[in-house]
Structures are given as structure tokens and as C-alpha cells.
Amino acid sequence: MAHHQRRARFEVKVMAARSGGDERATRIVVGIGDGGPSQYRAALALAAQMSRQHHAELTLVHGCIPRLSIPSSDEALRNHLARGEKLLQEAERALSPLTDHGTPIHLAAVPLTAVDALVHESQTTAAVIVQRRDLSAVRRALSGDTAHNAAAQ
């Protein structure tokens, strides 16, 4: 009996940041979503490769506020940030074996939406890397796809 497994296809997007000072040339940002390592493994591999090539440090970023949501209390915000920190720690564990020993990896769970966090980070970095599932352009636009919206801004 043949076993067929349908694999989701993924796309990695590198959004070049505006040109700027020396700090920008030494830091690469990777957007980390809620989906776990299988959702961002290719983005981490690309970031590790670029880090080796450019002797850059890496920053993993998670926008902790869900799209179209405003935390109703300080406790709700703390819960969103704590969950974001756990997701980033999981991503760091997946990234560490891919990087050269001594490559600095920073974690940033921020009280912004994913799009706002990536747009903010793009102001002070050489590149922003995000990975998304291979969706149609219409579905990405309707679903508020983070990579699509951040690249548009």
C-alpha cells in the first residue's frame, strides 16, 4: 500500500532594509511566528548561512500582540510576552546548531503585532528574514499574511 504524504511548500522572503550605518551590516533579523520550528526552519537555515558569510549577529523577533487585538489588561500583555519568549527560546534551540560557535543570537519578544515588529526592526538591520507557507497571493492578502504585509511597508 503506497503511503502519500502531502508536504506544505514554504517560501523564505528576505526583505532588504534601508541602507544605513555599520550596525545594519552586522545584524540579521528573523521573524518567528507561532507555528513552531517546522514553520520557520528554512528561514533559520538561511539566517545562519548569511550570518557566516557576513559575520553578522542574529536577532530572533516575535511580535506578541495578535493581529487586530489589543490586550485588555497588563496581565494579558504579560501573558502574550511570556508566550512570545517561549516561542523564541524554542527557535533559538533550533537555530543554535546551525550557527558557528560564538555567533551572538538575541531574542526580542516585543509588544507589537508581527508586521509592526518586523517593520520596526527593519530600520536598524541589514536584512529581515521571514518564512511563510506557500499560499496564493489573494489568500495571503485576505489572511493578513505577515511576510506580505511587512514587505509592503
PDB file of C-alpha atoms in Angstrom:
ATOM      1  CA  MET A   1       0.000   0.000   0.000  1.00  0.00           C
ATOM      2  CA  ALA A   2       1.527   3.280  -1.077  1.00  0.00           C
ATOM      3  CA  HIS A   3       1.709   5.997   1.505  1.00  0.00           C
ATOM      4  CA  HIS A   4       1.344   9.507   0.134  1.00  0.00           C
ATOM      5  CA  GLN A   5       2.200  12.443   2.310  1.00  0.00           C
ATOM      6  CA  ARG A   6       1.430  15.913   1.086  1.00  0.00           C
ATOM      7  CA  ARG A   7       4.080  18.366   2.182  1.00  0.00           C
ATOM      8  CA  ALA A   8       3.383  22.029   2.555  1.00  0.00           C
ATOM      9  CA  ARG A   9       5.672  24.186   0.479  1.00  0.00           C
ATOM     10  CA  PHE A  10       7.318  27.130   2.119  1.00  0.00           C
ATOM     11  CA  GLU A  11       8.817  30.322   0.819  1.00  0.00           C
ATOM     12  CA  VAL A  12      11.520  32.357   2.513  1.00  0.00           C
ATOM     13  CA  LYS A  13      11.481  36.096   1.975  1.00  0.00           C
ATOM     14  CA  VAL A  14      14.454  38.346   2.620  1.00  0.00           C
ATOM     15  CA  MET A  15      13.431  41.951   2.870  1.00  0.00           C
ATOM     16  CA  ALA A  16      16.381  44.272   2.418  1.00  0.00           C
ATOM     17  CA  ALA A  17      16.352  47.107   4.888  1.00  0.00           C
ATOM     18  CA  ARG A  18      17.149  50.684   4.029  1.00  0.00           C
ATOM     19  CA  SER A  19      20.842  51.438   3.651  1.00  0.00           C
ATOM     20  CA  GLY A  20      22.470  52.856   6.751  1.00  0.00           C
ATOM     21  CA  GLY A  21      25.315  52.729   9.253  1.00  0.00           C
ATOM     22  CA  ASP A  22      27.691  49.987  10.336  1.00  0.00           C
ATOM     23  CA  GLU A  23      25.254  48.371  12.816  1.00  0.00           C
ATOM     24  CA  ARG A  24      22.927  47.459   9.949  1.00  0.00           C
ATOM     25  CA  ALA A  25      25.628  45.475   8.180  1.00  0.00           C
ATOM     26  CA  THR A  26      26.280  43.287  11.227  1.00  0.00           C
ATOM     27  CA  ARG A  27      22.749  42.235  12.252  1.00  0.00           C
ATOM     28  CA  ILE A  28      20.169  39.977  10.633  1.00  0.00           C
ATOM     29  CA  VAL A  29      16.610  39.733  11.973  1.00  0.00           C
ATOM     30  CA  VAL A  30      14.482  36.586  11.678  1.00  0.00           C
ATOM     31  CA  GLY A  31      10.738  36.837  12.227  1.00  0.00           C
ATOM     32  CA  ILE A  32       9.441  33.960  14.350  1.00  0.00           C
ATOM     33  CA  GLY A  33       5.761  33.033  14.147  1.00  0.00           C
ATOM     34  CA  ASP A  34       3.501  30.855  16.264  1.00  0.00           C
ATOM     35  CA  GLY A  35       3.810  27.710  14.148  1.00  0.00           C
ATOM     36  CA  GLY A  36       6.879  26.054  15.646  1.00  0.00           C
ATOM     37  CA  PRO A  37      10.206  25.108  14.040  1.00  0.00           C
ATOM     38  CA  SER A  38       8.665  23.400  11.019  1.00  0.00           C
ATOM     39  CA  GLN A  39       7.168  26.775  10.070  1.00  0.00           C
ATOM     40  CA  TYR A  40      10.494  28.671  10.137  1.00  0.00           C
ATOM     41  CA  ARG A  41      13.270  26.076   9.712  1.00  0.00           C
ATOM     42  CA  ALA A  42      14.259  27.313   6.221  1.00  0.00           C
ATOM     43  CA  ALA A  43      14.382  30.920   7.463  1.00  0.00           C
ATOM     44  CA  LEU A  44      16.692  29.885  10.315  1.00  0.00           C
ATOM     45  CA  ALA A  45      18.976  27.969   7.934  1.00  0.00           C
ATOM     46  CA  LEU A  46      19.210  30.962   5.603  1.00  0.00           C
ATOM     47  CA  ALA A  47      19.909  33.296   8.535  1.00  0.00           C
ATOM     48  CA  ALA A  48      22.693  31.019   9.797  1.00  0.00           C
ATOM     49  CA  GLN A  49      24.255  30.912   6.318  1.00  0.00           C
ATOM     50  CA  MET A  50      24.034  34.700   5.909  1.00  0.00           C
ATOM     51  CA  SER A  51      25.469  35.177   9.392  1.00  0.00           C
ATOM     52  CA  ARG A  52      28.542  33.126   8.450  1.00  0.00           C
ATOM     53  CA  GLN A  53      29.000  34.973   5.166  1.00  0.00           C
ATOM     54  CA  HIS A  54      28.662  38.456   6.668  1.00  0.00           C
ATOM     55  CA  HIS A  55      29.943  37.818  10.213  1.00  0.00           C
ATOM     56  CA  ALA A  56      26.590  39.074  11.472  1.00  0.00           C
ATOM     57  CA  GLU A  57      24.806  38.577  14.741  1.00  0.00           C
ATOM     58  CA  LEU A  58      21.264  37.253  14.659  1.00  0.00           C
ATOM     59  CA  THR A  59      18.122  38.576  16.314  1.00  0.00           C
ATOM     60  CA  LEU A  60      15.011  36.430  16.549  1.00  0.00           C
ATOM     61  CA  VAL A  61      11.901  38.612  16.792  1.00  0.00           C
ATOM     62  CA  HIS A  62       8.337  37.728  17.727  1.00  0.00           C
ATOM     63  CA  GLY A  63       5.547  40.304  17.631  1.00  0.00           C
ATOM     64  CA  CYS A  64       3.498  39.158  20.609  1.00  0.00           C
ATOM     65  CA  ILE A  65       0.255  41.039  20.025  1.00  0.00           C
ATOM     66  CA  PRO A  66      -2.196  39.143  17.796  1.00  0.00           C
ATOM     67  CA  ARG A  67      -3.290  41.000  14.687  1.00  0.00           C
ATOM     68  CA  LEU A  68      -6.462  43.041  15.236  1.00  0.00           C
ATOM     69  CA  SER A  69      -6.176  42.644  19.002  1.00  0.00           C
ATOM     70  CA  ILE A  70      -5.499  44.969  21.893  1.00  0.00           C
ATOM     71  CA  PRO A  71      -4.549  43.351  25.216  1.00  0.00           C
ATOM     72  CA  SER A  72      -7.320  44.085  27.693  1.00  0.00           C
ATOM     73  CA  SER A  73      -5.010  44.349  30.708  1.00  0.00           C
ATOM     74  CA  ASP A  74      -1.400  44.421  31.836  1.00  0.00           C
ATOM     75  CA  GLU A  75      -1.753  40.752  32.763  1.00  0.00           C
ATOM     76  CA  ALA A  76      -2.940  39.875  29.245  1.00  0.00           C
ATOM     77  CA  LEU A  77       0.065  41.725  27.811  1.00  0.00           C
ATOM     78  CA  ARG A  78       2.427  39.884  30.181  1.00  0.00           C
ATOM     79  CA  ASN A  79       0.892  36.567  29.066  1.00  0.00           C
ATOM     80  CA  HIS A  80       1.382  37.440  25.382  1.00  0.00           C
ATOM     81  CA  LEU A  81       5.015  38.429  26.059  1.00  0.00           C
ATOM     82  CA  ALA A  82       5.708  35.280  28.117  1.00  0.00           C
ATOM     83  CA  ARG A  83       4.339  33.101  25.306  1.00  0.00           C
ATOM     84  CA  GLY A  84       6.485  35.008  22.801  1.00  0.00           C
ATOM     85  CA  GLU A  85       9.589  34.436  24.929  1.00  0.00           C
ATOM     86  CA  LYS A  86       8.886  30.687  24.988  1.00  0.00           C
ATOM     87  CA  LEU A  87       8.471  30.617  21.210  1.00  0.00           C
ATOM     88  CA  LEU A  88      11.764  32.481  20.787  1.00  0.00           C
ATOM     89  CA  GLN A  89      13.597  30.108  23.120  1.00  0.00           C
ATOM     90  CA  GLU A  90      12.306  27.181  21.050  1.00  0.00           C
ATOM     91  CA  ALA A  91      13.519  28.902  17.872  1.00  0.00           C
ATOM     92  CA  GLU A  92      16.912  29.609  19.442  1.00  0.00           C
ATOM     93  CA  ARG A  93      17.289  25.899  20.262  1.00  0.00           C
ATOM     94  CA  ALA A  94      16.575  25.103  16.596  1.00  0.00           C
ATOM     95  CA  LEU A  95      18.973  27.810  15.332  1.00  0.00           C
ATOM     96  CA  SER A  96      21.980  27.235  17.613  1.00  0.00           C
ATOM     97  CA  PRO A  97      23.217  24.009  15.958  1.00  0.00           C
ATOM     98  CA  LEU A  98      23.107  25.747  12.556  1.00  0.00           C
ATOM     99  CA  THR A  99      25.356  28.668  13.520  1.00  0.00           C
ATOM    100  CA  ASP A 100      29.073  28.966  14.057  1.00  0.00           C
ATOM    101  CA  HIS A 101      30.179  28.725  17.678  1.00  0.00           C
ATOM    102  CA  GLY A 102      30.177  32.171  19.219  1.00  0.00           C
ATOM    103  CA  THR A 103      27.621  33.722  16.850  1.00  0.00           C
ATOM    104  CA  PRO A 104      25.566  36.094  19.001  1.00  0.00           C
ATOM    105  CA  ILE A 105      21.845  35.252  18.999  1.00  0.00           C
ATOM    106  CA  HIS A 106      19.493  37.788  20.555  1.00  0.00           C
ATOM    107  CA  LEU A 107      15.806  37.258  21.365  1.00  0.00           C
ATOM    108  CA  ALA A 108      13.197  40.013  21.190  1.00  0.00           C
ATOM    109  CA  ALA A 109       9.611  39.375  22.257  1.00  0.00           C
ATOM    110  CA  VAL A 110       8.018  42.759  21.588  1.00  0.00           C
ATOM    111  CA  PRO A 111       4.587  44.203  22.455  1.00  0.00           C
ATOM    112  CA  LEU A 112       3.710  44.831  18.800  1.00  0.00           C
ATOM    113  CA  THR A 113       1.973  42.898  16.047  1.00  0.00           C
ATOM    114  CA  ALA A 114       4.244  40.758  13.883  1.00  0.00           C
ATOM    115  CA  VAL A 115       4.087  43.225  10.988  1.00  0.00           C
ATOM    116  CA  ASP A 116       4.814  46.236  13.211  1.00  0.00           C
ATOM    117  CA  ALA A 117       7.689  44.397  14.918  1.00  0.00           C
ATOM    118  CA  LEU A 118       9.335  43.491  11.592  1.00  0.00           C
ATOM    119  CA  VAL A 119       8.867  46.960  10.136  1.00  0.00           C
ATOM    120  CA  HIS A 120      10.358  48.460  13.315  1.00  0.00           C
ATOM    121  CA  GLU A 121      13.348  46.088  13.229  1.00  0.00           C
ATOM    122  CA  SER A 122      13.938  46.768   9.541  1.00  0.00           C
ATOM    123  CA  GLN A 123      15.024  50.304  10.453  1.00  0.00           C
ATOM    124  CA  THR A 124      18.208  49.044  12.165  1.00  0.00           C
ATOM    125  CA  THR A 125      19.215  45.860  10.381  1.00  0.00           C
ATOM    126  CA  ALA A 126      20.812  44.635   7.159  1.00  0.00           C
ATOM    127  CA  ALA A 127      18.089  42.088   6.393  1.00  0.00           C
ATOM    128  CA  VAL A 128      14.799  40.779   7.727  1.00  0.00           C
ATOM    129  CA  ILE A 129      14.048  37.126   7.010  1.00  0.00           C
ATOM    130  CA  VAL A 130      10.589  35.609   7.299  1.00  0.00           C
ATOM    131  CA  GLN A 131       9.178  32.294   6.173  1.00  0.00           C
ATOM    132  CA  ARG A 132       5.640  31.741   5.117  1.00  0.00           C
ATOM    133  CA  ARG A 133       3.566  28.895   3.827  1.00  0.00           C
ATOM    134  CA  ASP A 134       3.142  28.844   0.086  1.00  0.00           C
ATOM    135  CA  LEU A 135      -0.265  30.488  -0.248  1.00  0.00           C
ATOM    136  CA  SER A 136      -1.861  32.194  -3.198  1.00  0.00           C
ATOM    137  CA  ALA A 137      -1.422  35.975  -3.390  1.00  0.00           C
ATOM    138  CA  VAL A 138      -5.145  36.524  -2.835  1.00  0.00           C
ATOM    139  CA  ARG A 139      -5.216  34.280   0.226  1.00  0.00           C
ATOM    140  CA  ARG A 140      -2.112  35.998   1.656  1.00  0.00           C
ATOM    141  CA  ALA A 141      -3.731  39.407   1.277  1.00  0.00           C
ATOM    142  CA  LEU A 142      -7.040  38.274   2.764  1.00  0.00           C
ATOM    143  CA  SER A 143      -5.443  36.407   5.654  1.00  0.00           C
ATOM    144  CA  GLY A 144      -3.172  39.315   6.591  1.00  0.00           C
ATOM    145  CA  ASP A 145      -0.002  37.320   5.888  1.00  0.00           C
ATOM    146  CA  THR A 146       2.833  38.836   7.921  1.00  0.00           C
ATOM    147  CA  ALA A 147       5.542  38.488   5.258  1.00  0.00           C
ATOM    148  CA  HIS A 148       3.321  40.054   2.610  1.00  0.00           C
ATOM    149  CA  ASN A 149       2.278  42.983   4.816  1.00  0.00           C
ATOM    150  CA  ALA A 150       5.754  43.675   6.222  1.00  0.00           C
ATOM    151  CA  ALA A 151       7.288  43.637   2.741  1.00  0.00           C
ATOM    152  CA  ALA A 152       4.618  46.043   1.520  1.00  0.00           C
ATOM    153  CA  GLN A 153       5.537  48.523   4.223  1.00  0.00           C
TER     154      GLN A 153
END
